[in-house]
Amino acid sequence: MLERLNRWLDVRLGHRRWWGAWRARTLPASPSWWLTSGSLVFWLLVIEVATGLLLMASYSPSLATAWPSVSYIERTAAGSFLRGVHYYTAQALIVALLVHLIRVVACGIFRAPRELIWVTGLLSLPLVLTWAMTGNPLSGSQQGLAQVAVEAQIVGSTPGVGPTLSRLLLGGEDVGHLTLVRLYFLHVAVVPLAAAALLALHISQVLRHGLAPRENNQQPSAPVPYWPYQSVRNMTVLALVVGIIALLAWRYGAPLGAPADPDLPHHPRPEWYFRALFELRRHFTGEQELIATLLIPTAVLLIFLTFPLWDGLFGRRTASLLRTSTLLAGLAGWGWLTGMSYHRDLYDGEYQASRKQDRIWAERARALAARGVPPTGPAELLRNDPQTQGPLLFARHCATCHPWLDKHGQGLAASEASAPNLYGFGSRQWIEGLLDPERIASDHYFGRTAFAEGEMVSAVQELAAGLEGDELSARRKQLRLAAEALAAEARPPEAPPEARRAAAGRVLIAGELGCTGCHRFHSEGELGTAPDLTGYGSRSWLVAFISDPRHDRFYGERNDRMPAFAPGPDDARNLLSQRELALLADWLISQQAAPSDTPRPTPAAAPQLTSR
Amino acid sequence: MQQMQRRGFLQWLTGLLGAAVCSVVGLPGVKYLLESLGRGRRTARVVQRVARLADLTPGRPLLVAVTARKQDAWTEYAQHVVGRVWLVKSGGDGGVQAFTAVCPHLGCTIQAGADGKTFVCPCHRAAFDAQGRRLPSSATGQENHAPRDMDALACRVVQDEQTGEAWVEVTLEQFVPGLRHKVARG
Ligand code: FES
């Protein structure tokens, strides 16, 4: 039955003839592991196309949608795995292609009439690199888009066609929606079509001319069939490589950095396969950079392209030697430059700190994206995140004077520390320290301010003056209760014992401790002499205080050097906008709850940007 | 003879018709792709108040953003950051200088150096002193890739009509990176 169907089909398709010819292929010598490289490249390409097509089902190119759609793909196990396979297969493909080229040179497959096999094979290397280069930025990550921006500038610096090409690539003057659409267009249509054409030519040439006979090798007496003796080797290697890829994809997945946002400081670097060129550029400056970006790569490609001609020029023996040494020199140079570049970054503290920060932001952005991305684009995620913006705003506006350092000295150091350390500001521990007669005048609190010898410091110190033994510990206990009461202003306590202590503290503040002699606290005391303690450390208190510490509700005339960050209602005239104030206050408050287990910003990542 | 002529003519005609059909897609195709060359041009110049003079500290450069209406292909942003500017207040006469944060090398965003006073570009480590001048390679031990100094922008101090406060106003422009001389992009 099946046989009859097969015959029916064969009369129409003639497929048996093709299949027969395919099976009748023979090897020039015995089967070899060397020969597996070509089929490996081919099947890796097939995997790339298959996974790429699947990813296309959920991907959407544009600044506003690229990153969200990729993070959406990443949220399912299968999507994340497929993207991982796509990512690692691309790297494997580049390596396999290199190995294949080396093998081809070693076996001399460029000799007449096989020149075109060599030419098409060699040209596929830049093509595959372009394929990877157009794919990387599609995730819309900071790293990816920074790479395109620089690459477009490099393209643009080519004399003549450069600027036009760069505008075509970016779809305008700078990176925007069209950039991603253009890259996508290149990545899924133009480059694959070119690759298919090149591959068709390459394979048809290989089939037409057969595999090259090995040098100095007599033909084996009986030709060895390709199928299955070589095929089984091909599949073994492929299975091995795919196994490694699957393992990597499953264990690590493809990286996804934070969404692109020019406001976040970033150290862009190219992918590993371009590191050599990146390093090469270092050794050229000014107009000479063209030598590194254009002349040297083109020259290298041309030298390799002319391999088939060398036999005629130098004689077979010498040519062979020259080719091998050229290839080895090329590989060594490439490896050396790549190694140098990584080595340099390894010892660059700033770069390492920035990488670490990138990872924190990436993780944060993905966590936030799980709740959904606003239609205005993924950059909003981190822009509206107190956890991300808080340390940045603090570093920029507050850390000139205020340190933000935990007890291990980690955090944000102040450039000219002259104000209280705000680490854990408003928390019970922080206020306890402030109300500690021994600590209030230390550098941690008022030590370096105009208040070092002010009324607050002397009032707190007097509370303990002359007291000893039990009396002193009773007073200390009262102060701790007061601290608990003040901390409760921002975060009402949940547990009944804490609430009871806070209530006792409130009585002390207005009574025995005499705080309301200067401070206002709910219905007690007056404004105008010292900061209002009602709602101390809460969001609205912080926003009002940072907006204008000179206000009557706070320090009034006696304000030290703290600037008013938002004295008026008009954002454009203020140092901090209402949005930024809210972010900063929210971050400071989030630190009260658990001052210790928050990600510590690294000083190197301290940005210097505001937007107005 | 006649047969040959007729045959040649038909060949020629087929070719011509084929070319006509191709041009129906090909010509607009090329035009369509090239259209992006003229599209999405930047707002040429933006004049904007970016900071109060009082907010600047001598010796501590401040990075500020310039915003303007911006069209990105099919999206319109009413307020979008179109450029970043470093402001430097000098200690002596209190004068202010402004530099675009776009690196003259390949256009990355220049950041403040570790000392907070000088400038460095994170991409290829071009380093500039507090006045935006290129630091010689000998000073940093690294090749300086900047082909020219940081691009200065026109900037002046203006008085606010309502409050009388002094503000720094800059004129944002774009320059072609990679050249030895500053050439405005337009
Ligand atoms: S882009 Fe600034 S140094 Fe290269």
Short mmCIF file of N, CA and C in Angstrom, two decimals, chain B residues 94-153:
data_model
loop_
_atom_site.label_atom_id
_atom_site.label_comp_id
_atom_site.label_asym_id
_atom_site.label_seq_id
_atom_site.Cartn_x
_atom_site.Cartn_y
_atom_site.Cartn_z
N GLY B 94 32.79 83.09 38.53
CA GLY B 94 31.43 82.57 38.61
C GLY B 94 30.76 82.41 37.26
N GLY B 95 31.55 82.49 36.18
CA GLY B 95 30.98 82.30 34.84
C GLY B 95 30.58 80.86 34.63
N VAL B 96 29.66 80.62 33.71
CA VAL B 96 29.18 79.27 33.46
C VAL B 96 29.50 78.85 32.03
N GLN B 97 29.98 77.63 31.92
CA GLN B 97 30.20 77.06 30.59
C GLN B 97 29.26 75.88 30.43
N ALA B 98 28.84 75.63 29.19
CA ALA B 98 27.98 74.48 28.93
C ALA B 98 28.59 73.63 27.82
N PHE B 99 28.53 72.30 28.01
CA PHE B 99 29.03 71.37 27.00
C PHE B 99 27.96 70.32 26.75
N THR B 100 27.80 69.94 25.49
CA THR B 100 26.89 68.84 25.24
C THR B 100 27.54 67.56 25.79
N ALA B 101 26.70 66.66 26.32
CA ALA B 101 27.24 65.43 26.90
C ALA B 101 27.52 64.38 25.83
N VAL B 102 27.26 64.72 24.57
CA VAL B 102 27.52 63.76 23.49
C VAL B 102 29.02 63.75 23.22
N CYS B 103 29.62 62.57 23.33
CA CYS B 103 31.06 62.45 23.15
C CYS B 103 31.45 62.77 21.70
N PRO B 104 32.48 63.60 21.51
CA PRO B 104 32.89 63.92 20.14
C PRO B 104 33.48 62.73 19.40
N HIS B 105 33.75 61.65 20.12
CA HIS B 105 34.32 60.48 19.47
C HIS B 105 33.24 59.72 18.70
N LEU B 106 32.40 58.99 19.43
CA LEU B 106 31.35 58.24 18.74
C LEU B 106 29.98 58.45 19.36
N GLY B 107 29.85 59.49 20.16
CA GLY B 107 28.51 59.86 20.59
C GLY B 107 27.96 59.21 21.85
N CYS B 108 28.76 58.53 22.65
CA CYS B 108 28.25 58.03 23.92
C CYS B 108 28.03 59.22 24.87
N THR B 109 27.39 58.96 26.01
CA THR B 109 27.13 60.05 26.95
C THR B 109 28.31 60.21 27.91
N ILE B 110 28.90 61.37 27.89
CA ILE B 110 30.05 61.63 28.74
C ILE B 110 29.60 61.70 30.20
N GLN B 111 30.36 61.10 31.08
CA GLN B 111 30.03 61.12 32.50
C GLN B 111 31.13 61.84 33.28
N ALA B 112 30.83 62.09 34.56
CA ALA B 112 31.82 62.76 35.38
C ALA B 112 32.89 61.75 35.77
N GLY B 113 34.12 62.23 35.87
CA GLY B 113 35.21 61.35 36.27
C GLY B 113 35.08 60.96 37.73
N ALA B 114 35.94 60.07 38.17
CA ALA B 114 35.85 59.57 39.54
C ALA B 114 36.02 60.70 40.56
N ASP B 115 36.76 61.74 40.20
CA ASP B 115 36.97 62.85 41.13
C ASP B 115 35.79 63.82 41.13
N GLY B 116 34.81 63.60 40.25
CA GLY B 116 33.65 64.48 40.20
C GLY B 116 33.93 65.83 39.57
N LYS B 117 35.13 66.06 39.11
CA LYS B 117 35.47 67.37 38.56
C LYS B 117 35.75 67.32 37.07
N THR B 118 36.36 66.22 36.64
CA THR B 118 36.70 66.10 35.23
C THR B 118 35.67 65.22 34.54
N PHE B 119 35.89 64.94 33.26
CA PHE B 119 34.91 64.17 32.50
C PHE B 119 35.57 62.95 31.87
N VAL B 120 34.78 61.90 31.73
CA VAL B 120 35.30 60.73 31.05
C VAL B 120 34.13 60.06 30.31
N CYS B 121 34.47 59.51 29.15
CA CYS B 121 33.44 58.82 28.38
C CYS B 121 33.57 57.33 28.63
N PRO B 122 32.47 56.65 29.01
CA PRO B 122 32.57 55.24 29.39
C PRO B 122 32.86 54.32 28.20
N CYS B 123 32.67 54.79 26.97
CA CYS B 123 32.80 53.86 25.84
C CYS B 123 34.25 53.54 25.53
N HIS B 124 35.03 54.56 25.22
CA HIS B 124 36.43 54.29 24.91
C HIS B 124 37.36 55.14 25.77
N ARG B 125 36.82 55.60 26.89
CA ARG B 125 37.62 56.28 27.90
C ARG B 125 38.27 57.57 27.43
N ALA B 126 37.61 58.31 26.60
CA ALA B 126 38.11 59.64 26.28
C ALA B 126 37.99 60.47 27.56
N ALA B 127 39.06 61.19 27.91
CA ALA B 127 39.05 61.95 29.17
C ALA B 127 39.22 63.44 28.88
N PHE B 128 38.49 64.25 29.65
CA PHE B 128 38.54 65.69 29.46
C PHE B 128 38.75 66.36 30.81
N ASP B 129 39.38 67.51 30.81
CA ASP B 129 39.58 68.21 32.08
C ASP B 129 38.32 69.00 32.43
N ALA B 130 38.38 69.75 33.54
CA ALA B 130 37.19 70.44 34.04
C ALA B 130 36.68 71.49 33.05
N GLN B 131 37.51 71.91 32.10
CA GLN B 131 37.05 72.88 31.11
C GLN B 131 36.68 72.20 29.79
N GLY B 132 36.57 70.88 29.82
CA GLY B 132 36.16 70.16 28.62
C GLY B 132 37.27 69.97 27.60
N ARG B 133 38.51 70.28 27.99
CA ARG B 133 39.62 70.08 27.04
C ARG B 133 40.11 68.65 27.14
N ARG B 134 40.54 68.13 26.00
CA ARG B 134 41.05 66.75 26.00
C ARG B 134 42.25 66.63 26.90
N LEU B 135 42.28 65.60 27.71
CA LEU B 135 43.47 65.35 28.51
C LEU B 135 44.47 64.60 27.64
N PRO B 136 45.74 64.96 27.70
CA PRO B 136 46.72 64.24 26.89
C PRO B 136 46.82 62.78 27.36
N SER B 137 47.18 61.90 26.45
CA SER B 137 47.27 60.48 26.79
C SER B 137 48.21 60.26 27.97
N SER B 138 49.22 61.15 28.08
CA SER B 138 50.19 60.97 29.15
C SER B 138 49.56 61.14 30.53
N ALA B 139 48.50 61.96 30.59
CA ALA B 139 47.88 62.24 31.89
C ALA B 139 47.07 61.05 32.40
N THR B 140 46.53 60.27 31.47
CA THR B 140 45.65 59.19 31.88
C THR B 140 46.28 57.82 31.67
N GLY B 141 47.38 57.78 30.91
CA GLY B 141 47.97 56.50 30.59
C GLY B 141 47.15 55.71 29.60
N GLN B 142 46.22 56.38 28.96
CA GLN B 142 45.34 55.72 27.98
C GLN B 142 45.30 56.58 26.73
N GLU B 143 45.21 55.92 25.62
CA GLU B 143 45.01 56.63 24.36
C GLU B 143 43.75 57.47 24.48
N ASN B 144 43.81 58.76 24.13
CA ASN B 144 42.59 59.56 24.16
C ASN B 144 41.95 59.55 22.77
N HIS B 145 40.76 59.01 22.70
CA HIS B 145 40.15 58.82 21.38
C HIS B 145 39.36 60.02 20.89
N ALA B 146 39.18 61.01 21.75
CA ALA B 146 38.39 62.15 21.32
C ALA B 146 39.15 62.91 20.25
N PRO B 147 38.51 63.16 19.11
CA PRO B 147 39.21 63.90 18.06
C PRO B 147 39.27 65.39 18.34
N ARG B 148 38.44 65.86 19.26
CA ARG B 148 38.43 67.29 19.60
C ARG B 148 37.96 67.44 21.04
N ASP B 149 38.02 68.67 21.54
CA ASP B 149 37.56 68.91 22.91
C ASP B 149 36.05 68.70 22.98
N MET B 150 35.51 68.69 24.19
CA MET B 150 34.06 68.60 24.33
C MET B 150 33.42 69.79 23.63
N ASP B 151 32.26 69.56 23.04
CA ASP B 151 31.62 70.62 22.27
C ASP B 151 30.92 71.61 23.19
N ALA B 152 31.41 72.84 23.17
CA ALA B 152 30.80 73.87 24.00
C ALA B 152 29.49 74.33 23.36
N LEU B 153 28.53 74.68 24.20
CA LEU B 153 27.26 75.18 23.71
C LEU B 153 27.12 76.64 24.14
#
